[in-house]
XYZ file of C-alpha atoms in Angstrom:
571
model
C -17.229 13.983 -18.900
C -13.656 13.223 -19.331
C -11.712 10.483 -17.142
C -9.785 12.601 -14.798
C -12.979 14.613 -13.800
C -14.784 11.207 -13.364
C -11.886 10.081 -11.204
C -11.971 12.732 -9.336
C -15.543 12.097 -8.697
C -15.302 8.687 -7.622
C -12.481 9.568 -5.171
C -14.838 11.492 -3.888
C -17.651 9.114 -3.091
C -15.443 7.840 -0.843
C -15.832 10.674 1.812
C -19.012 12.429 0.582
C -22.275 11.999 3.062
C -19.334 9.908 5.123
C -16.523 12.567 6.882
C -18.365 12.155 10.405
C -17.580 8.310 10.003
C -13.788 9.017 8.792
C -13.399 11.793 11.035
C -14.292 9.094 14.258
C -12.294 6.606 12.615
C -9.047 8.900 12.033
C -9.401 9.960 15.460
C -9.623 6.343 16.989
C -6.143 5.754 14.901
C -4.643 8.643 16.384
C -5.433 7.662 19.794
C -4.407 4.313 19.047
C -1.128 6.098 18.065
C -0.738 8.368 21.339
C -1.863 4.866 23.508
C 1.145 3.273 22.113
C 3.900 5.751 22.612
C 1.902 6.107 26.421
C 2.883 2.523 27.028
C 6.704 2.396 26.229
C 6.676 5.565 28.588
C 4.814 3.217 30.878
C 7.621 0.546 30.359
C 9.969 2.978 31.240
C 8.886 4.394 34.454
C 8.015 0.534 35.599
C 11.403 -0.889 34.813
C 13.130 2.069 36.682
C 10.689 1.889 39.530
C 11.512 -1.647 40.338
C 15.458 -0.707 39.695
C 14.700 2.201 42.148
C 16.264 4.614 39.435
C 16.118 8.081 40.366
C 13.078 10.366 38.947
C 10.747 7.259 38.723
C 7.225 7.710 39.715
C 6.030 6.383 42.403
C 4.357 2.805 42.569
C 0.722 3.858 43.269
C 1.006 6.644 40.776
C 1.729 4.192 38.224
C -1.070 1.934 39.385
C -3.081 4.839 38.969
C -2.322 5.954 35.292
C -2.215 2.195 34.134
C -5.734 2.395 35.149
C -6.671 5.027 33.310
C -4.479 3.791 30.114
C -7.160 0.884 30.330
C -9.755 2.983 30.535
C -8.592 4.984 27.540
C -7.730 1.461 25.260
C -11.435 0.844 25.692
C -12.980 4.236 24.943
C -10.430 3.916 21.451
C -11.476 0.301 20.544
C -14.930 1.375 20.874
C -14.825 4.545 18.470
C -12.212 2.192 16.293
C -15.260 -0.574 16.422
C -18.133 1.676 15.727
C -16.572 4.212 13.393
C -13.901 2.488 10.901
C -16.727 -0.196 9.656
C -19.689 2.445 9.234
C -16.981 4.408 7.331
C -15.562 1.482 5.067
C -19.523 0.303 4.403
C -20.583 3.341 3.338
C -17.220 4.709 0.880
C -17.713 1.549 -0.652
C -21.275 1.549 -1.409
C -20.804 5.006 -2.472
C -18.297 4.716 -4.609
C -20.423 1.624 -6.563
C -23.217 3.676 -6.824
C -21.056 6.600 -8.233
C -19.342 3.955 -10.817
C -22.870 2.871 -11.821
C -24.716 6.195 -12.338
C -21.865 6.829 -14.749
C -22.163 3.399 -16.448
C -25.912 4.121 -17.005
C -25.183 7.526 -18.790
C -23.204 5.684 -21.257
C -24.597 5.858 -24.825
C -25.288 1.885 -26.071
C -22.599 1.917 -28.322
C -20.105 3.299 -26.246
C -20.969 0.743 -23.374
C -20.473 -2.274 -25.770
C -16.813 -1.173 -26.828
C -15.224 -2.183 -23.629
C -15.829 -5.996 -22.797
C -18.479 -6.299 -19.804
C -15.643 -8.061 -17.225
C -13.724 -4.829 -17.083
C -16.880 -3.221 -15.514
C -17.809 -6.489 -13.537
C -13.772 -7.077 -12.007
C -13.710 -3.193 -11.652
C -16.461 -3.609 -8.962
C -15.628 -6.575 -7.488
C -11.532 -7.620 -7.522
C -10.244 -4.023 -8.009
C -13.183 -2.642 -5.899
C -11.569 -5.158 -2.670
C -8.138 -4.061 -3.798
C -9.023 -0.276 -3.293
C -10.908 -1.060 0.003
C -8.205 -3.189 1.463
C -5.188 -1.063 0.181
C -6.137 2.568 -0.078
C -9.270 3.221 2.429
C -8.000 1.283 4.946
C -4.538 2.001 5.009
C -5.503 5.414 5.210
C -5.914 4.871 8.793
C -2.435 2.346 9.327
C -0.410 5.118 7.528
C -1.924 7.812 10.449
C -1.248 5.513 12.993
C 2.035 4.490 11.754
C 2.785 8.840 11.078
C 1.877 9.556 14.282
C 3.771 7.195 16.416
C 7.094 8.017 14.192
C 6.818 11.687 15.092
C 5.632 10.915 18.559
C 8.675 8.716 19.265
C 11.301 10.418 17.864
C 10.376 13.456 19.925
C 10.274 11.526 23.351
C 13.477 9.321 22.300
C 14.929 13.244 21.715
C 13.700 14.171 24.971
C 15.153 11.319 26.916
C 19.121 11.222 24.470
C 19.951 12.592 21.483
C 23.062 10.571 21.276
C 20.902 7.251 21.092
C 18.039 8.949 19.005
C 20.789 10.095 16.396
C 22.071 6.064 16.193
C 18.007 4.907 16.304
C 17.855 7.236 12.625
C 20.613 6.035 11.353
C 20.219 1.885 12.086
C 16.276 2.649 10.804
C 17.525 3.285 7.569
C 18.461 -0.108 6.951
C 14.749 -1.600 6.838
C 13.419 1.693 4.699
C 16.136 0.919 2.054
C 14.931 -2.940 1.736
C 11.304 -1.324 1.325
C 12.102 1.149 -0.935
C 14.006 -1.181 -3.503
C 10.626 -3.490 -3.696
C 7.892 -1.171 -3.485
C 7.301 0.182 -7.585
C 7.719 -3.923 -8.118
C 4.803 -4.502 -5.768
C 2.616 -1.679 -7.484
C 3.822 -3.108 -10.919
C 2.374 -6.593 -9.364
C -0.890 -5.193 -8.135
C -1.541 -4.009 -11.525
C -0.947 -6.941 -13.364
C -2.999 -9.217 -10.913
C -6.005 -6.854 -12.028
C -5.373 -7.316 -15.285
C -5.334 -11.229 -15.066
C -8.551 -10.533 -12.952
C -10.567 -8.803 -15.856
C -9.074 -11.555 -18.060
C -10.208 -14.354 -15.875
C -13.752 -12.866 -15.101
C -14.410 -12.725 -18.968
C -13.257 -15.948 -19.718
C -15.395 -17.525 -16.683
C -18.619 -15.089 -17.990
C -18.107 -17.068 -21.526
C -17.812 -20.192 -20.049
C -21.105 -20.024 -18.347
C -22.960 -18.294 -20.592
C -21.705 -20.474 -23.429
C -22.110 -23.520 -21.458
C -25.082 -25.026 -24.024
C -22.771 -24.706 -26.735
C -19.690 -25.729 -25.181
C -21.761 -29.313 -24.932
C -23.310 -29.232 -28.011
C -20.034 -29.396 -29.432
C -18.473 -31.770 -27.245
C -15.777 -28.689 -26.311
C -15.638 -29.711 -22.381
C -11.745 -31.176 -22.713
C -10.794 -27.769 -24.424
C -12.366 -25.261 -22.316
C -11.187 -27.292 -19.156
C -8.030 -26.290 -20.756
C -8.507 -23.026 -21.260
C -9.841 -22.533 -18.144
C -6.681 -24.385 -16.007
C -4.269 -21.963 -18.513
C -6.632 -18.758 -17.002
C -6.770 -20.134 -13.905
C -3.166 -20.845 -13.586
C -2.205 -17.310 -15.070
C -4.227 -16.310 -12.924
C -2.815 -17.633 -9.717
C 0.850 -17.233 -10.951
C 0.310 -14.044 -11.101
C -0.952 -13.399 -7.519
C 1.912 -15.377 -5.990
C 4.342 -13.069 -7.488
C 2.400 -10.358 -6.063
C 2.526 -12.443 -2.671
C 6.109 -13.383 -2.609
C 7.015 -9.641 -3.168
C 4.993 -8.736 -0.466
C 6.434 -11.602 1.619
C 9.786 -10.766 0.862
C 9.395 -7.035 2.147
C 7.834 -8.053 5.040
C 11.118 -10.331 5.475
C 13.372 -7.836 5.147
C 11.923 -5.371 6.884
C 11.133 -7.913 9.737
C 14.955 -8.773 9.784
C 16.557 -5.247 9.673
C 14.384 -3.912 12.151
C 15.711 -6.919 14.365
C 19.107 -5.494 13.705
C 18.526 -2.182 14.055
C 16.295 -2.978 17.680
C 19.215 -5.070 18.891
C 21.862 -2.009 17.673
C 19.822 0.647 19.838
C 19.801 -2.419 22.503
C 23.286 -3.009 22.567
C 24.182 0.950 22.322
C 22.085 2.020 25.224
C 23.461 -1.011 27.183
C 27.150 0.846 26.940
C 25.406 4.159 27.974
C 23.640 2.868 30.749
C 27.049 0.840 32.450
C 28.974 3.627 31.361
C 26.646 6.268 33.493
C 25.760 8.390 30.840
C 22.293 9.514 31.909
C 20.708 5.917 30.707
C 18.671 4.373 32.930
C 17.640 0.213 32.322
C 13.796 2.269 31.800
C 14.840 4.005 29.146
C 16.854 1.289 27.332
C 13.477 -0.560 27.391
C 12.140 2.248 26.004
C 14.100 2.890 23.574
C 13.998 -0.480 21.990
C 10.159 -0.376 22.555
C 10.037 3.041 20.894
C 12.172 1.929 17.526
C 9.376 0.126 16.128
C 7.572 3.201 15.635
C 10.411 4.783 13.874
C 11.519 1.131 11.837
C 7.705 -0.041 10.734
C 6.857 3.654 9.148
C 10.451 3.245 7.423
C 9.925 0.187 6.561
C 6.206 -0.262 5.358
C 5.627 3.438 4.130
C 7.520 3.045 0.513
C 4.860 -0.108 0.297
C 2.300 1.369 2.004
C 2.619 4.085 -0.661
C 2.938 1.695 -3.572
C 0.129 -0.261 -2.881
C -2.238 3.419 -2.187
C -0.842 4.426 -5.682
C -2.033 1.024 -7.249
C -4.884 1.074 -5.542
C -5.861 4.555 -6.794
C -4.487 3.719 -10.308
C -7.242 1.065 -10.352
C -9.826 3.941 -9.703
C -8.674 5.495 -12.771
C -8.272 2.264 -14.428
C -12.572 2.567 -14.223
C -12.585 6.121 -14.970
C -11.230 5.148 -18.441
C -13.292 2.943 -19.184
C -16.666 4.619 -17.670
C -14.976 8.055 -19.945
C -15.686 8.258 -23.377
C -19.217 8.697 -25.186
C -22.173 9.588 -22.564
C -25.590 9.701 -23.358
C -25.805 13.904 -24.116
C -29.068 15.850 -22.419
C -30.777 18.100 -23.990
C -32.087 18.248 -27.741
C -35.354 17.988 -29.100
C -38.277 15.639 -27.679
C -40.748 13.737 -30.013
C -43.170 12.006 -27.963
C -43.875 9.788 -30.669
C -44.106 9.025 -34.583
C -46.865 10.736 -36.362
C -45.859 10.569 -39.448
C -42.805 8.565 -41.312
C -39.608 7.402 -40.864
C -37.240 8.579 -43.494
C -33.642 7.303 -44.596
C -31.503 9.505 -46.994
C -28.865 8.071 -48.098
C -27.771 5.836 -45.383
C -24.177 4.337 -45.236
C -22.577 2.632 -42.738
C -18.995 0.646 -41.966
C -17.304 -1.217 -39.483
C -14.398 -1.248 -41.207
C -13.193 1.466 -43.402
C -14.193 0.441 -47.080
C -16.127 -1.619 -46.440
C -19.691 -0.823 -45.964
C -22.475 -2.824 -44.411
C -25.203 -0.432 -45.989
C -24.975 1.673 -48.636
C -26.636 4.478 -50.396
C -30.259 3.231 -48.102
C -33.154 5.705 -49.050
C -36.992 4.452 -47.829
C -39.843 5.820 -46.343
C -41.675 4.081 -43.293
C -45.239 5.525 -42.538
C -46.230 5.836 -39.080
C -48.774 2.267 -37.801
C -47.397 0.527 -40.367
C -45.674 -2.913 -40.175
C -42.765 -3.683 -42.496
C -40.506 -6.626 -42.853
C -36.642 -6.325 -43.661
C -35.422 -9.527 -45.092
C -32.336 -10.901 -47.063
C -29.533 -13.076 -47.075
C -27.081 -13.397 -44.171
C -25.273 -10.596 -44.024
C -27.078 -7.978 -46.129
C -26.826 -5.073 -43.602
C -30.100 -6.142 -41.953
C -29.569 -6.089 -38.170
C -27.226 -3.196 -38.805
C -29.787 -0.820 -40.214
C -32.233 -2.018 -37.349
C -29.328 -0.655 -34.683
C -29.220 2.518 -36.542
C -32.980 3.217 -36.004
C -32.394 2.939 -32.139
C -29.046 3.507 -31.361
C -27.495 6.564 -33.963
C -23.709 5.885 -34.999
C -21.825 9.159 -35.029
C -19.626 7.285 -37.564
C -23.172 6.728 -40.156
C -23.726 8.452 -43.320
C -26.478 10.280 -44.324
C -30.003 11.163 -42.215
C -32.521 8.988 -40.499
C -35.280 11.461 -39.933
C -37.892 10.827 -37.288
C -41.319 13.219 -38.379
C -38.064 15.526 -39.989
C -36.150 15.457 -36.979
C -32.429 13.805 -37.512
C -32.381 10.984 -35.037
C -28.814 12.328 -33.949
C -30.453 15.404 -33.006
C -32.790 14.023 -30.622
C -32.420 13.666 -26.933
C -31.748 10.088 -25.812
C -34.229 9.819 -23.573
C -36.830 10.834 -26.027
C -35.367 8.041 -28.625
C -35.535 5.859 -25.588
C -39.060 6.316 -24.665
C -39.968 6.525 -28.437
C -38.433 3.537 -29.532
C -39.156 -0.152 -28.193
C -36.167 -3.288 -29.587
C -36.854 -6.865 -29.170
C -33.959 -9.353 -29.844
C -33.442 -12.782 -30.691
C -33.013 -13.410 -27.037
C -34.782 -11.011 -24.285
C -32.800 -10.137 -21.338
C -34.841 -11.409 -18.449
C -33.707 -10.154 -14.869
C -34.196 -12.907 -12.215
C -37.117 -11.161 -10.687
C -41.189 -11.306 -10.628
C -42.643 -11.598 -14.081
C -44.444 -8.253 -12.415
C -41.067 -6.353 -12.176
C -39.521 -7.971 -15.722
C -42.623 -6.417 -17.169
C -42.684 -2.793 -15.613
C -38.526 -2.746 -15.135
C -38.922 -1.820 -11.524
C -41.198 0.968 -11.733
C -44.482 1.357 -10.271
C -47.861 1.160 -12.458
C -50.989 0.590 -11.880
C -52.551 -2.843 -11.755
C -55.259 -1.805 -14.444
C -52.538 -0.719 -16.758
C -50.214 -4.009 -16.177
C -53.265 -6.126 -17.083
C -54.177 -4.095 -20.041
C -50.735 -5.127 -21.547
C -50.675 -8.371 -20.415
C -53.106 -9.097 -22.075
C -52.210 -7.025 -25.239
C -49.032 -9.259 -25.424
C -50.940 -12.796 -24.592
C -49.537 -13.108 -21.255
C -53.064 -14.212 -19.682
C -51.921 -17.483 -19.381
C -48.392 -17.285 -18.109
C -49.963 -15.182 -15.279
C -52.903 -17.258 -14.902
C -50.457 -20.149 -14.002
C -47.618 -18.801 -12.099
C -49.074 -15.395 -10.876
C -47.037 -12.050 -11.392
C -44.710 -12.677 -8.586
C -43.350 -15.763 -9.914
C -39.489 -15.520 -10.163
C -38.111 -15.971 -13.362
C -35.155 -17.245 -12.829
C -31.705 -16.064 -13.759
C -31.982 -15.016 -17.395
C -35.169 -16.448 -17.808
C -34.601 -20.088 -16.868
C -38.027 -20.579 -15.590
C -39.872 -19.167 -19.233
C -39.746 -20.154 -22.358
C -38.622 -18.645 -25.579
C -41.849 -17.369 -26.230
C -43.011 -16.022 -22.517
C -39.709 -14.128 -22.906
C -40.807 -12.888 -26.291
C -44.139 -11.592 -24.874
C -42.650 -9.964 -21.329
C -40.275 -7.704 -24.177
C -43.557 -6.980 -26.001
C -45.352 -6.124 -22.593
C -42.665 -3.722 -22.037
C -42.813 -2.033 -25.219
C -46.649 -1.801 -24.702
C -46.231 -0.225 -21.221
C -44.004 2.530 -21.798
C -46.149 3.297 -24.840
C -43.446 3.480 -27.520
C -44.843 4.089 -30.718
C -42.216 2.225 -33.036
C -41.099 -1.184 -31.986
C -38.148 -2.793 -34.095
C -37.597 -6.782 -33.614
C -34.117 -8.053 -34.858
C -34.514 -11.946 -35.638
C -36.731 -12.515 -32.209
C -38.515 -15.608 -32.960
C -35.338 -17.172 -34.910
C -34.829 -19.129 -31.340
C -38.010 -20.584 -31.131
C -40.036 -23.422 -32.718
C -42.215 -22.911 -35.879
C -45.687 -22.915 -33.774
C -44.483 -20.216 -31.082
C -42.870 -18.339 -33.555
C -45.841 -18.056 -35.305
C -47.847 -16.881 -32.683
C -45.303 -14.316 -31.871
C -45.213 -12.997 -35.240
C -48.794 -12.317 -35.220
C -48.322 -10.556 -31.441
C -46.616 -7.986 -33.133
C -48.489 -7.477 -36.542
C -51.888 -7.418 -34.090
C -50.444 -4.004 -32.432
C -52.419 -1.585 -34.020
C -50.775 2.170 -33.773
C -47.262 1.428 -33.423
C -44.837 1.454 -36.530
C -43.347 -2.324 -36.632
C -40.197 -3.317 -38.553
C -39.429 -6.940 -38.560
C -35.972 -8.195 -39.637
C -37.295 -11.909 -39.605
C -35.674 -14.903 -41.735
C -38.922 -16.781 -42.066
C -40.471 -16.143 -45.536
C -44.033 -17.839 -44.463
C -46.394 -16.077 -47.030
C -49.251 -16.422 -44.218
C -47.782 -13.558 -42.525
C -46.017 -11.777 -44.894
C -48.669 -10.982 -46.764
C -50.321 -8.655 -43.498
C -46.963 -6.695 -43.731
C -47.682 -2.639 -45.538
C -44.619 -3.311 -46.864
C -40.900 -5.240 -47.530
C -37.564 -4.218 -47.913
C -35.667 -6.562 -49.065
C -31.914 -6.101 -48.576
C -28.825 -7.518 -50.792
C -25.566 -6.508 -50.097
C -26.077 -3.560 -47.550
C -28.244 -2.046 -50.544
C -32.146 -1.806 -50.898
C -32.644 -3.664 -53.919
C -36.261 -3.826 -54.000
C -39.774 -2.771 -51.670
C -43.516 -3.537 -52.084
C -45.987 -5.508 -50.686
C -45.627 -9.440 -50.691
C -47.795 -9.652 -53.829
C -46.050 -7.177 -55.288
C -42.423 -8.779 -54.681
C -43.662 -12.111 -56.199
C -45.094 -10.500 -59.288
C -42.343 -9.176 -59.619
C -39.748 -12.277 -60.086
C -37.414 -10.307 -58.638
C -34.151 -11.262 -55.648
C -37.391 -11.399 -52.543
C -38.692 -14.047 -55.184
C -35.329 -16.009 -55.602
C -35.023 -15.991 -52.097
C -38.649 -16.653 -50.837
C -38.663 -20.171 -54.147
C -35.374 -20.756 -52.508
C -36.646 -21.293 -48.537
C -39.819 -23.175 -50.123
C-alpha cells in the first residue's frame, strides 16, 4: 500500500469505532460556543437594566434566565467532561494500533531501512504533537467558528455602523497571525525532526552503554549527548518564542481593536445614536469572538497542517515494501535446499557472494565457515529473508523462495542470532511469543532445548528482565531454540549465536542444535573445534563471497585445502 492510502487510513483511526464520542464532544463545544455569546447578551440586558435603558428586561426575568444559563454551563461541562476524553483516549489508541498493524506487515528488510527512532518518536513526540494540535483543536477551532459567526450576527442585529468598525479594527490581530503562522509550522517540523534525532542518539547510548565503558568513551558521549540535547532544546524554544510572539501580538492588537470598538460606541451612545451603555458592554464583550478566531485561526491552521504533515511523515516511512499475501505454502522441507547461482551486493560492484551453487538435504546439519567477511551472514539472511535485489534462485523442495508466501517462509524457517531478543516477560511467554499452547507441548520443548533447569529454578513465570537481564547468554540461546522447536520449523539457521558466550556454554549450545534430529541446521559458527565439526553432514567453507570448497570435516582436512589453512591457523 502506498503512503497516501496509508495516510488516509490512519486519519481515519482517529474517528472510526469513535464518532459517538466526537459527535458528544463537538456538540459540548458548540454549546460552549452559544453559552458564551448568551452571556455578553446577558451583560447587555444587566447593564441597561440597572441604567433603566429602555427595552431592558425586567429584573426577575433576568434572574430567571441566569438561572437557567447555570443550569445549561453544567449540563455542557458535563458532556465536555465525559465526551472529549473518551474521544481523545480512544483516536489515539486507534491510531497506534493502526500505525502498528502496518509496521508488522513490513517485509524484514524493508523495516530495517528506516532507523527504529523514526517509528519510536513517530508514536510518542509526533503522536502528542498530533493529539495536542490537530484532535484537540478540532474542537477550539468549532468553538472559536461558532462564536465568530454568532457574534457578528447579534453585533449586526444590535448596529451595523459599529459592527462594520469591529471588522475592520479585527484585522489588525489576523494580519500579526498570518505573517507568523507558515514559520510556526516550519518550527513544528523541525522540532520533530530533532526529536527522531535525539530518540536515536539516546536508544544508542543505552543500548551501547557496555561499550561506551569498556572504552572509557563517557567524556565523549556526555558530549554528544549535551550537543543533542542542546539542539534539541534550541530548537523547541524557537518553536516557543514564535508561538509566544503570536500570542503577543495578537494579545496586543486585540487590546487595540477592544478599546477602538470601546471608544467608538462611547461617541454613539453620548451622541444618542441608538447605543445604549448595554450594548457598548456588549460590544466590547462580543469582539473577542470576532479578534481570537482572527487572530489564532492562521496558527490554529498551521499547527493542524503540521500536525497532519507528521501523520504523513509515518505514512512514509510505514509505505514502501509490505510483506505480500498470497503465493505458495510449503509446510516444511522434505527434500533439499538448492542455490543456483547466487549473487548478491550492497553496493553496486561489489558483491558479497558470488556465483554460490550448493545443495542442502533436508535433516541435515551443515556448517558455513570462513574468514571475516566472506559473505557468510549474508547468505544466511538470504535463506530467511529473500532480497529482491539477489541474483540467481534459492529453491526450497523447487519452489523459489521469492515465490513463497511470507508467512509460510516464516513458519518454515526458525533464525537464531548472536544475541536473542528477549522481551521483558515470563520465560513462559518469551518461549511461546504470547500465544497459547498447551502445557504438555511447552515441556516437551523445554526440555528438547535443555531448559529443565532454568525452569526448575525460577519457574516459567519468572520475568526476564528487559532484554534478558535476568538470563544468561546461554538461557537466551536455549529460549530461541525453544521457539524454533515450538512452532515446528523444519530448518533452523544460527548466524554466529554462541560467538557471545564462553567456550563451555558455547559448547553445550552447539551440541543443542546438532542433537535436533529432523530439522535442516546451518551453522555460520567461527569456532573450528574438530569435536563438533566432525557431527556436521557437511561444510561450506566460504572465501571471498565464493564457495571455494564443501565436504565433510575429514574430507576438508585431507584435503589441505583454504578450511585446512584456516582450521591449522585457529589451532
Amino acid at each position: 500500500m502506498n503512503a497516501d492510502s496509508i495516510a488516509r487510513e490512519l486519519r481515519g483511526s482517529f474517528y472510526r469505532k469513535n464518532r459517538l464520542a466526537f459527535a458528544a464532544a463537538a456538540l459540548a463545544s458548540l454549546l460552549n460556543a452559544v453559552l458564551s455569546l448568551i452571556l455578553s447578551w446577558l451583560m447587555q440586558q444587566l447593564i441597561d437594566a440597572a441604567a433603566g435603558a429602555p427595552g431592558a428586561l425586567p429584573f426577575g426575568v433576568l434572574v430567571r434566565a441566569c438561572g437557567g444559563f447555570f443550569l445549561l454551563i453544567f449540563c455542557g461541562a458535563a458532556l465536555l467532561f465525559c465526551a472529549k476524553p473518551r474521544f481523545l483516549a480512544a483516536a489515539m489508541e486507534q491510531y497506534r494500533n493502526c500505525a502498528v498493524s502496518y509496521l508488522m506487515q513490513k517485509s524484514v528488510p524493508d523495516f530495517q531501512r528506516p532507523p527504529s527512532a523514526a517509528y519510536l518518536s513517530a508514536l510518542t513526540n509526533d503522536a502528542a504533537t498530533i493529539e495536542n494540535d490537530y484532535l484537540t483543536q478540532q474542537f477550539a477551532l468549532l468553538t472559536k467558528l461558532c462564536c465568530f459567526a454568532g457574534a457578528l450576527a447579534m453585533m449586526l442585529a444590535y448596529s451595523a455602523p459599529l459592527t462594520l468598525a469591529a471588522l475592520v479594527l479585527a484585522q489588525l490581530p489576523f494580519a500579526a497571525s498570518l505573517a507568523a503562522g507558515n514559520r510556526l509550522a516550519n518550527a513544528t517540523r523541525l522540532v520533530s525532526d530533532c526529536n527522531r534525532d535525539f530518540t536515536a542518539f539516546l536508544s544508542d547510548c543505552l543500548n551501547g552503554f557496555p561499550v561506551i565503558r569498556s572504552f572509557r568513551a563517557e567524556i565523549e558521549i556526555n558530549k554528544r549527548f549535551a550537543a543533542e540535547n542542546h539542539r534539541l532544546e534550541q530548537q523547541k524554544r524557537t518553536r516557543l518564542q514564535l508561538q509566544t510572539l503570536l500570542e503577543s501580538a495578537g494579545s496586543f492588537t486585540g487590546v487595540a481593536a477592544q478599546l477602538g470598538v470601546f471608544l467608538l460606541g462611547t461617541w454613539l451612545a453620548l451622541s444618542g445614536r441608538g447605543v445604549t451603555p448595554g450594548i457598548v458592554i456588549m460590544f466590547v464583550n462580543l469582539m473577542n469572538f470576532l479578534v481570537e478566531p482572527l487572530a489564532e485561526l492562521p496558527s490554529l491552521l498551521a499547527a493542524r497542517k503540521a500536525a497532519l504533515a507528521l501523520v504523513q511523515k509515518l505514512a512514509d516511512a510505514l509505505a514502501g515494501q509490505t510483506a505480500q499475501p498470497g503465493g505458495q505454502t510449503l509446510p516444511q522441507l522434505n527434500e533439499q535446499i538448492e542455490l543456483r547461482q547466487v549473487s548478491y551486493s550492497y553496493t553496486p560492484g561489489k558483491p558479497v557472494l558470488n556465483d554460490l551453487s550448493v545443495r542442502l538435504e533436508a535433516g541435515r546439519a551443515y556448517a558455513v565457515v570462513g574468514a571475516s567477511g566472506g559473505g557468510k551472514s549474508t547468505l544466511l539472511r538470504l535463506l530467511h529473508s529473500p532480497e529482491s535485489g539477489a541474483d540467481g534462485q534459492i529453491l526450497f523442495d523447487g519452489i523459489d523462495i521469492r515465490a513463497l508466501a511470507s508467512e509460510s517462509l516464516n513458519d518454515l524457517v526458525s533464525v537464531v542470532q548472536q544475541n536473542v531478543f528477549v522481551f521483558n516477560a515470563s520465560i513462559r511467554d518469551n518461549i511461546t511469543m504470547f500465544r497459547a499452547f498447551p502445557d504438555k507441548t511447552i515441556n516437551e520443548v523445554i526440555c528438547r532445548a535443555h531448559l529443565e533447569e532454568l525452569v526448575a529454578r525460577r519457574g516459567l513465570d519468572a520475568l526476564c528482565g528487559e532484554g534478558g537481564s535476568k538470563l544468561s547468554g546461554g538461557e537466551k540461546q536455549r529460549i530461541a531454540i525453544a521457539r524454533a522447536l515450538l512452532k515446528h520449523s523444519s530448518i533452523f539457521l544460527a548466524d554466529e549465536a554462541t560467538a557471545a558466550l564462553d567456550a563451555q556454554t558455547a559448547h553445550e549450545i552447539s551440541q543443542d542444535i546438532l542433537s535436533l534430529t529432523g530439522i535442516t541446521r546451518v551453522v555460520v559458527t567461527h569456532r573450528l573445534e574438530a569435536s563438533l565439526l566432525q557431527e556436521y553432514d557437511g561444510i561450506l567453507v566460504l572465501k571471498d563471497g565464493r564457495l571455494a570448497e564443501t565436504g565433510t570435516f575429514e574430507e576438508l582436512v585431507r584435503r589441505g585445502g583454504y578450511f585446512n589453512a584456516l582450521y591449522t591457523l585457529a589451532h
